[in-house]
XYZ file of N, CA, C and O in Angstrom:
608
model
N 30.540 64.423 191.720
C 30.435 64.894 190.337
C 30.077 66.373 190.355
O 29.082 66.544 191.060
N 30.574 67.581 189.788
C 30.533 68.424 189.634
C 30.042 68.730 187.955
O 30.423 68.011 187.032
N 29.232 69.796 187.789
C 28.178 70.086 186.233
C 28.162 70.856 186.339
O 27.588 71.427 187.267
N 29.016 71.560 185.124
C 29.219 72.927 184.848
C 29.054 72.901 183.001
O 29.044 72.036 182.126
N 28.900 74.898 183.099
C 29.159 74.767 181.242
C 30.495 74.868 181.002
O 31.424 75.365 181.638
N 30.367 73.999 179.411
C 31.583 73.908 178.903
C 32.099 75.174 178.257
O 31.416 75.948 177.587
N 33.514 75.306 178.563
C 34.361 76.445 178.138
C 34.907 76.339 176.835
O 34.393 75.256 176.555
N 35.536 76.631 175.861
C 36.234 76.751 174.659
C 37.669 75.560 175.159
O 38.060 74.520 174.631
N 38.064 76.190 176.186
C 39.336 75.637 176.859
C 38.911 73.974 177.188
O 39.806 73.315 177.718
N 37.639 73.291 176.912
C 37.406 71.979 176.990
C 37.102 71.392 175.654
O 36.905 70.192 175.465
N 37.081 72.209 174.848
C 36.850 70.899 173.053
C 37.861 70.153 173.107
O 37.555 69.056 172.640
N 39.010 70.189 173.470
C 40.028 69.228 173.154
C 39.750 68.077 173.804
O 39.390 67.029 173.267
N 39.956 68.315 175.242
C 39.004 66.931 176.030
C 37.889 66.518 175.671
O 37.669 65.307 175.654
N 36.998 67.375 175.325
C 35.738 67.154 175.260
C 35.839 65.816 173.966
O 35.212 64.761 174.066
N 36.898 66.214 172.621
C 37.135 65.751 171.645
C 37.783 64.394 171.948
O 37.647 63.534 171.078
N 38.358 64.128 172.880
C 39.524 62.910 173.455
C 38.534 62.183 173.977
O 38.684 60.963 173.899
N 37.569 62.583 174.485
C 36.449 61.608 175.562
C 35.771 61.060 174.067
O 36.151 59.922 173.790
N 35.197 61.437 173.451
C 34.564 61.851 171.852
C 34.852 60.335 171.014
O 34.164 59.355 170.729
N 36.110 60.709 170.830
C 36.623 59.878 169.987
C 36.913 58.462 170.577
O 36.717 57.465 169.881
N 37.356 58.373 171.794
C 37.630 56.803 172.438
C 36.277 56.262 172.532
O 36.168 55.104 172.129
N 34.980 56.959 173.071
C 34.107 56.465 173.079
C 33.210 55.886 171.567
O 32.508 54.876 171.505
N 33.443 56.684 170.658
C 32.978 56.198 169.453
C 33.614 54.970 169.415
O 32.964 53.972 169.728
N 35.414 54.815 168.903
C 36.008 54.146 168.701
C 35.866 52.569 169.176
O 35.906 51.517 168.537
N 35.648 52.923 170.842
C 35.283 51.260 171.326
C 33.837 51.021 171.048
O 33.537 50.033 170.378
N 32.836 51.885 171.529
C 31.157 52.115 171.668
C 30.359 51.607 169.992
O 29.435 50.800 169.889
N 31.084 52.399 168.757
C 29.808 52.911 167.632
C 30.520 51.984 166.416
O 30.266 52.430 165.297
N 31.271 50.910 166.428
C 31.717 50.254 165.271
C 30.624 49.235 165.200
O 30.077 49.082 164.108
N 30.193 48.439 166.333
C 29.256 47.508 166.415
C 27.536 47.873 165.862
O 26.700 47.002 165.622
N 27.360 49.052 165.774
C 26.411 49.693 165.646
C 26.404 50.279 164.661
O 25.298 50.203 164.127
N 27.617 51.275 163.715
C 27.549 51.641 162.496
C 28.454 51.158 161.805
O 28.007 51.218 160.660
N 29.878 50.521 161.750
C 30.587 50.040 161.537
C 32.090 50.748 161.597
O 32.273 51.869 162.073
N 33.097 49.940 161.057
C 34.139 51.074 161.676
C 34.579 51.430 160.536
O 35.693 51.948 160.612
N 33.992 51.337 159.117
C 34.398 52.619 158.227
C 33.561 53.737 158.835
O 34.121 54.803 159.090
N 32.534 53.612 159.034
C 31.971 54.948 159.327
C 32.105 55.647 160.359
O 31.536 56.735 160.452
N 33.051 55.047 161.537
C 33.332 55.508 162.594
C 34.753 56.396 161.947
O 35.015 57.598 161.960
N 35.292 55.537 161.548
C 36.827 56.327 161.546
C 36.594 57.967 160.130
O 37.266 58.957 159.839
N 35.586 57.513 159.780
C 35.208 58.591 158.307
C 34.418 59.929 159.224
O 34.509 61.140 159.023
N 33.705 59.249 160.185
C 32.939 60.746 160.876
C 34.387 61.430 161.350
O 34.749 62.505 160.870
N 35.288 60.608 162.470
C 36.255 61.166 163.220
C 37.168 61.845 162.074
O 37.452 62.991 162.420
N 37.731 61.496 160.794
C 38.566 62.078 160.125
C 37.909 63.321 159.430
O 38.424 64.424 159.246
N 36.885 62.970 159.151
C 35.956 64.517 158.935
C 36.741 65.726 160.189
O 37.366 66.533 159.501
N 36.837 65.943 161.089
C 36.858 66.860 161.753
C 35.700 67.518 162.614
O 35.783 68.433 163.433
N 34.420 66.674 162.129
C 33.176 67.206 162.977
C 32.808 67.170 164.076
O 31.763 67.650 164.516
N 33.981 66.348 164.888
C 33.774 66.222 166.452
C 34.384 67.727 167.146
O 33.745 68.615 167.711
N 35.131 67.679 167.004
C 35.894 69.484 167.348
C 35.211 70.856 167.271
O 35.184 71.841 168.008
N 34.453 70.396 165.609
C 33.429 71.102 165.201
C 32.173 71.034 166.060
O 31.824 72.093 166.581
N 31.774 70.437 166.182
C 30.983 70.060 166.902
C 30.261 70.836 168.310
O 29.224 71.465 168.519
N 31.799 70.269 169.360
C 31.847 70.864 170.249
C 32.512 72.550 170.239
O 32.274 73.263 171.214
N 33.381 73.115 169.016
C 33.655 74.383 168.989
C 32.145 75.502 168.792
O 32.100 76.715 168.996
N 30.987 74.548 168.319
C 29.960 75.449 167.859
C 29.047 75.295 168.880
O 28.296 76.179 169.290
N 29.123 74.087 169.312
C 28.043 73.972 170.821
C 28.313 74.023 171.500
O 27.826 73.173 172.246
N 29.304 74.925 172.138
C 29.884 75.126 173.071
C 29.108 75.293 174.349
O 29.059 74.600 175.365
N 28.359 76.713 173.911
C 27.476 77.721 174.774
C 26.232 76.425 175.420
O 25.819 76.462 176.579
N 25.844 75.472 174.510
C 25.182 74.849 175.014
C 25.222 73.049 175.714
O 24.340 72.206 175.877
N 26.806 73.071 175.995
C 27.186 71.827 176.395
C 27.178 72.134 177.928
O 27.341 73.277 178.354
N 26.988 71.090 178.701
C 27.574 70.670 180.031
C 27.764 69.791 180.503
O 26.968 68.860 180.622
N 29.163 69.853 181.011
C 30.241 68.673 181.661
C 30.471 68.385 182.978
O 30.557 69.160 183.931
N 30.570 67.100 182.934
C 30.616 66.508 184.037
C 32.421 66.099 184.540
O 33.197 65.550 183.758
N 32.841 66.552 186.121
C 33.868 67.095 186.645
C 34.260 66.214 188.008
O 33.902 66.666 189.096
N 35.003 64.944 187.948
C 35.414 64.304 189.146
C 37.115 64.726 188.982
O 37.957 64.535 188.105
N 37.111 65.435 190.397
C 38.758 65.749 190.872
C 39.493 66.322 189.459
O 40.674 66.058 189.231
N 38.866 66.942 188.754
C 39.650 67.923 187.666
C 39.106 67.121 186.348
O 38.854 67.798 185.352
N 38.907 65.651 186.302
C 38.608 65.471 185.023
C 37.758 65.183 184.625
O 36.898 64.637 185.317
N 37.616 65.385 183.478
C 36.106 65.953 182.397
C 35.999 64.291 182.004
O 36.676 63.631 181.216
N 34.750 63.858 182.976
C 34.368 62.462 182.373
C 32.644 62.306 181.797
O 31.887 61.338 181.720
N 32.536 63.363 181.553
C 31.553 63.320 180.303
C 30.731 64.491 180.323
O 30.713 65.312 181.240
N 29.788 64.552 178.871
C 29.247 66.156 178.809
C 27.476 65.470 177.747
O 27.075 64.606 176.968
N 27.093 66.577 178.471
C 25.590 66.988 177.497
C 25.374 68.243 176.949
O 25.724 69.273 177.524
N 24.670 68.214 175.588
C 24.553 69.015 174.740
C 23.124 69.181 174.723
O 22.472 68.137 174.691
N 22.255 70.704 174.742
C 20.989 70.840 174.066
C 20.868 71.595 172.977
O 21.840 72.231 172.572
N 19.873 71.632 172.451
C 19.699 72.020 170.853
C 17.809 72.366 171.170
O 17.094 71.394 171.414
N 17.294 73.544 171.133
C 15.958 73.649 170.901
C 15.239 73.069 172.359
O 15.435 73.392 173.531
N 14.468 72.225 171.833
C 13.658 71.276 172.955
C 14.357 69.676 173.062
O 13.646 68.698 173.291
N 15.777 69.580 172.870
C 16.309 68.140 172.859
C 17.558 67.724 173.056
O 18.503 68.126 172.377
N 17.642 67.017 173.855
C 18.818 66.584 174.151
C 20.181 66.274 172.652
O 19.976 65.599 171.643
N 21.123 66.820 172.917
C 21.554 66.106 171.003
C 22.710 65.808 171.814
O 23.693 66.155 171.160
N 22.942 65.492 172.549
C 24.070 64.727 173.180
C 24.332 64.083 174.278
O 23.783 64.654 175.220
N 24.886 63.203 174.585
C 25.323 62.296 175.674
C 26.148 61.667 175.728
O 25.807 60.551 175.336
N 27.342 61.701 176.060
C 28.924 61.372 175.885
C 29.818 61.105 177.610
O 30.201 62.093 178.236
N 29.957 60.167 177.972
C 30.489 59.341 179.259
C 32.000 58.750 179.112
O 32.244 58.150 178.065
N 32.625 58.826 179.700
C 33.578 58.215 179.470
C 33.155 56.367 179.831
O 32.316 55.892 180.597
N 34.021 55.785 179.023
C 33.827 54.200 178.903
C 33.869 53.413 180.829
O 33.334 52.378 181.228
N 34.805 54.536 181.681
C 35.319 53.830 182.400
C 33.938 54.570 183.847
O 33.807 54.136 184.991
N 33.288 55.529 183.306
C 32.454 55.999 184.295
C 30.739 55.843 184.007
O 29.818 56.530 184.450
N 30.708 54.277 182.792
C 29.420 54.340 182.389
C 29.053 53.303 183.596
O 29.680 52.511 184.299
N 27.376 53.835 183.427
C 26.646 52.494 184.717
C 27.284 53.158 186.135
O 27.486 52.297 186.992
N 27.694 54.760 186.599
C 28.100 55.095 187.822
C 27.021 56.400 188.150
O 27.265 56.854 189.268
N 25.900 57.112 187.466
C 25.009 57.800 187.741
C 25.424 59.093 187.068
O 24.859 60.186 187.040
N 26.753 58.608 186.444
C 27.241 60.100 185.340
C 26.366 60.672 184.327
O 26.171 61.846 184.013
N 25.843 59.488 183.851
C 24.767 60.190 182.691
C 23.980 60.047 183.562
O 24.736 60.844 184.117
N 23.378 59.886 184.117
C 21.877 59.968 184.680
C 21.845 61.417 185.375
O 20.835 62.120 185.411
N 23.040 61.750 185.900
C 22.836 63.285 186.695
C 23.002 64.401 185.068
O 22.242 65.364 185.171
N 23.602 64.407 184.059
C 23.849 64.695 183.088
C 22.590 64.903 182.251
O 22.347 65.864 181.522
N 21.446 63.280 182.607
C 20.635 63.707 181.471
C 19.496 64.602 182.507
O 18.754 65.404 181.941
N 19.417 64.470 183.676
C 18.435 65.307 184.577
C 18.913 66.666 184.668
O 18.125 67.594 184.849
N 20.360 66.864 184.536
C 20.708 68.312 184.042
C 20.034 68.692 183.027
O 19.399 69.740 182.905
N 20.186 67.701 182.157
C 19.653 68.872 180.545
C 18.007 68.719 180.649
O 17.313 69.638 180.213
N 17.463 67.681 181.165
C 16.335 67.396 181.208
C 14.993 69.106 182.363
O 13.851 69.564 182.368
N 16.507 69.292 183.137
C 16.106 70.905 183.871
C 16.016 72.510 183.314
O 15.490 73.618 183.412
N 17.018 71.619 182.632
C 17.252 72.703 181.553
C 16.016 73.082 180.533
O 15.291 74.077 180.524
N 16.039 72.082 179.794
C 14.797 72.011 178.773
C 13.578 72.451 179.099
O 13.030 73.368 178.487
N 12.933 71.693 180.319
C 11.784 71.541 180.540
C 11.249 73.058 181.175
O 10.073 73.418 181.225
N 12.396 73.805 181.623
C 12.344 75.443 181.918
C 11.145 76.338 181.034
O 10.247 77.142 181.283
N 11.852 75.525 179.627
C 10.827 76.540 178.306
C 10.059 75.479 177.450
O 9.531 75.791 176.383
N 10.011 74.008 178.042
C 9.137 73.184 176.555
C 8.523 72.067 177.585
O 8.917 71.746 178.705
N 7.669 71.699 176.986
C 6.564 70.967 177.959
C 6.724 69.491 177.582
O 6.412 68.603 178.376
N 7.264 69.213 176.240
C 7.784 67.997 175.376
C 8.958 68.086 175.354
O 9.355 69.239 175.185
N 10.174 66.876 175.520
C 11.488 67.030 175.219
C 11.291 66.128 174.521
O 10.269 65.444 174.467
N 12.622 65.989 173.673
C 13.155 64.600 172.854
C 14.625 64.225 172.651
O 15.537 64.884 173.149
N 14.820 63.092 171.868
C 16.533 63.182 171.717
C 16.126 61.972 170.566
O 15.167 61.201 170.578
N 17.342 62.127 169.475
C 17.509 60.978 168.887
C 18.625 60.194 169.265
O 19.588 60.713 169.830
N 18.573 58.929 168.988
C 20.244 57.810 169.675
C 20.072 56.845 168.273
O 19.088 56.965 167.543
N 20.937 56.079 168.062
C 21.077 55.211 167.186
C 19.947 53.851 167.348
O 20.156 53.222 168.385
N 19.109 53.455 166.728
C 18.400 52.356 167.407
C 19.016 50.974 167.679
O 18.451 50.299 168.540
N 19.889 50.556 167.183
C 20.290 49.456 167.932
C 21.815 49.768 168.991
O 22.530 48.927 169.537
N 21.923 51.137 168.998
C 22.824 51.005 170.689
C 21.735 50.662 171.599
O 20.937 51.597 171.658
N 21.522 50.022 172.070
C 20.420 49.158 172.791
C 20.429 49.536 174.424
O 19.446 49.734 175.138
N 22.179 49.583 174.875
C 22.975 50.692 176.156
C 21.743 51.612 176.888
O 20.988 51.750 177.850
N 22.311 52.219 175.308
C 21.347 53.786 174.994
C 20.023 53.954 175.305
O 19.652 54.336 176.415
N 19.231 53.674 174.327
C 17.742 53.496 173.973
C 17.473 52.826 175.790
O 16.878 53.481 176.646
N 18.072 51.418 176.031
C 17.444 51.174 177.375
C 17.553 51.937 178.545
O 16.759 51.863 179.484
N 18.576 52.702 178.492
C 19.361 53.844 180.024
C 18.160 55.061 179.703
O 17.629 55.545 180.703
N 17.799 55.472 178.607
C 16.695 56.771 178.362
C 15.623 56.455 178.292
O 14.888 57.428 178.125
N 14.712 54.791 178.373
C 13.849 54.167 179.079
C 13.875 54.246 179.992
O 12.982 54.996 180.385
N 14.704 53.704 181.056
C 14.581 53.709 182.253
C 14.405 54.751 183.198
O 13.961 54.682 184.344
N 14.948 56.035 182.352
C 14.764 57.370 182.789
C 13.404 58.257 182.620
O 13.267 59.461 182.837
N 12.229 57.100 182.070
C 11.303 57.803 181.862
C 10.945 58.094 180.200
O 9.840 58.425 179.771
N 11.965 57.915 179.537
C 11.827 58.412 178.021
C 10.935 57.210 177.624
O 10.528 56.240 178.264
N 10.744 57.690 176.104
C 9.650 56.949 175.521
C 9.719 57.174 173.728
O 9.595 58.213 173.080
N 9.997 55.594 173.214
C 10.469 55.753 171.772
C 9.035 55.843 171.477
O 8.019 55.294 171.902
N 9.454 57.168 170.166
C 8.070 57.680 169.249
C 7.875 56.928 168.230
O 6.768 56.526 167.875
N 9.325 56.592 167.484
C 9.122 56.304 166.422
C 10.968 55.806 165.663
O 12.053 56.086 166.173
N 10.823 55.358 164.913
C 11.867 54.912 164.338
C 12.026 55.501 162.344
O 11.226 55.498 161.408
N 13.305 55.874 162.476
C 13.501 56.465 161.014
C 14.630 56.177 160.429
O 15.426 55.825 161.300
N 15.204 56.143 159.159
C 16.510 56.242 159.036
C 16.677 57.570 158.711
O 15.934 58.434 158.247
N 18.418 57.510 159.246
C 19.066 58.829 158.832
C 19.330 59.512 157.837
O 20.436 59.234 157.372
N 18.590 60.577 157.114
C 18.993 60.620 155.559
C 20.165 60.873 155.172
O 20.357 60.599 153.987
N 21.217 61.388 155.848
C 22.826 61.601 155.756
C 23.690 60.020 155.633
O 24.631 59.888 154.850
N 23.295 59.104 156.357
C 24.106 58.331 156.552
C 23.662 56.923 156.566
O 24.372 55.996 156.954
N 22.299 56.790 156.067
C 21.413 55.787 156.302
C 21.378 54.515 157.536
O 21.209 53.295 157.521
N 21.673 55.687 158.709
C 21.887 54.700 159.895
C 20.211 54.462 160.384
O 19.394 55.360 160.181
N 19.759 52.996 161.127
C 18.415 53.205 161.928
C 18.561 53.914 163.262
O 19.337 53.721 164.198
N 17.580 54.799 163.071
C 17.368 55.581 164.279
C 16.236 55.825 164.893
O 15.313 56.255 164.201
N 15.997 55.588 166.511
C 15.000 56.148 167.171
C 15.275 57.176 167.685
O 16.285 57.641 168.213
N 13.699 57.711 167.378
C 12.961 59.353 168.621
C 12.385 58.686 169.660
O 11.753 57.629 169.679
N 12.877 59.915 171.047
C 12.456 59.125 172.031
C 11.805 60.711 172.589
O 12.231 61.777 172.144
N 11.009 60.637 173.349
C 10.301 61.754 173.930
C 10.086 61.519 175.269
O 9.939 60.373 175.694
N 10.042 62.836 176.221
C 9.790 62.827 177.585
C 8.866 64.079 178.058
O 9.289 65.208 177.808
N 7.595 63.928 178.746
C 7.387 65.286 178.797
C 6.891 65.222 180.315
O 6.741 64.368 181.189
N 6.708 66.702 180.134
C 7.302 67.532 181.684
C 6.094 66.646 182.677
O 5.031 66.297 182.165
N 6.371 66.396 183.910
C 5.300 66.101 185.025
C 4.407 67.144 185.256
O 4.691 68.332 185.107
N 3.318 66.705 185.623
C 2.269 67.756 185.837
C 2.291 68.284 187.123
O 1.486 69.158 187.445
């Protein structure tokens, strides 16, 4: 696995990994009007066209099978391809951003959907730790905060 930052020249992939993974992954969890209503929005493209500077992707033999995003002190992304989950892709992904972060903040966090369950348990096992549970005021999905902070 190779982890690099993402270029402009990767939203499109970045967007193709994006969308299959919602598509099979986030209907069970938010449903699939709201899956197919985020994707027709255009905010995935968006997304990655504005966070560019702060994404990084993960690189077996040329292809882009998944990427992390930071924002402040927090992880705001984690995206795998379906066929490379459960292989140490996110786990080297979230200890990337987790190196990243912890450079300038002594507390990290991330929010995930609370019942992707995947989720919430893979960023347990990594040490994370749910704060608290809220709903989303945009979209009234349940959501947990999960926090990790730096070793002494």
């Amino acid at each position: 696995i190779q982890l690099r930052p993402a270029t402009p020249d990767d939203v499109e992939a970045l967007t193709a990994l994006s969308y299959k993974t919602i598509r099979v992954k986030y209907p069970e969890i938010i449903g699939t009007d709201m899956v197919e209503g985020y994707i027709a929005s255009g905010a995935v493209p968006q997304y990655y066209a504005e966070r560019n500077a702060f994404t990084r992707i993960a690189v077996v033999d040329g292809e882009l099978i998944g990427a992390c995003a930071v924002r402040d002190n927090a992880v705001d992304l984690i995206m795998v391809t379906l066929e490379h989950h459960r292989t140490g892709v996110g786990a080297a992904l979230l200890r990337d951003a987790e190196t990243i972060l912890f450079a300038g903040h002594d507390l990290i966090s991330l929010e995930s959907f609370r019942d992707n369950r995947q989720a919430v348990d893979f960023y347990t096992k990594h040490g994370w730790v749910e704060q608290d549970c809220f709903t989303d005021p945009d979209y009234g999905i349940a959501m947990v905060r999960m926090t990790k902070r730096r070793a002494a």
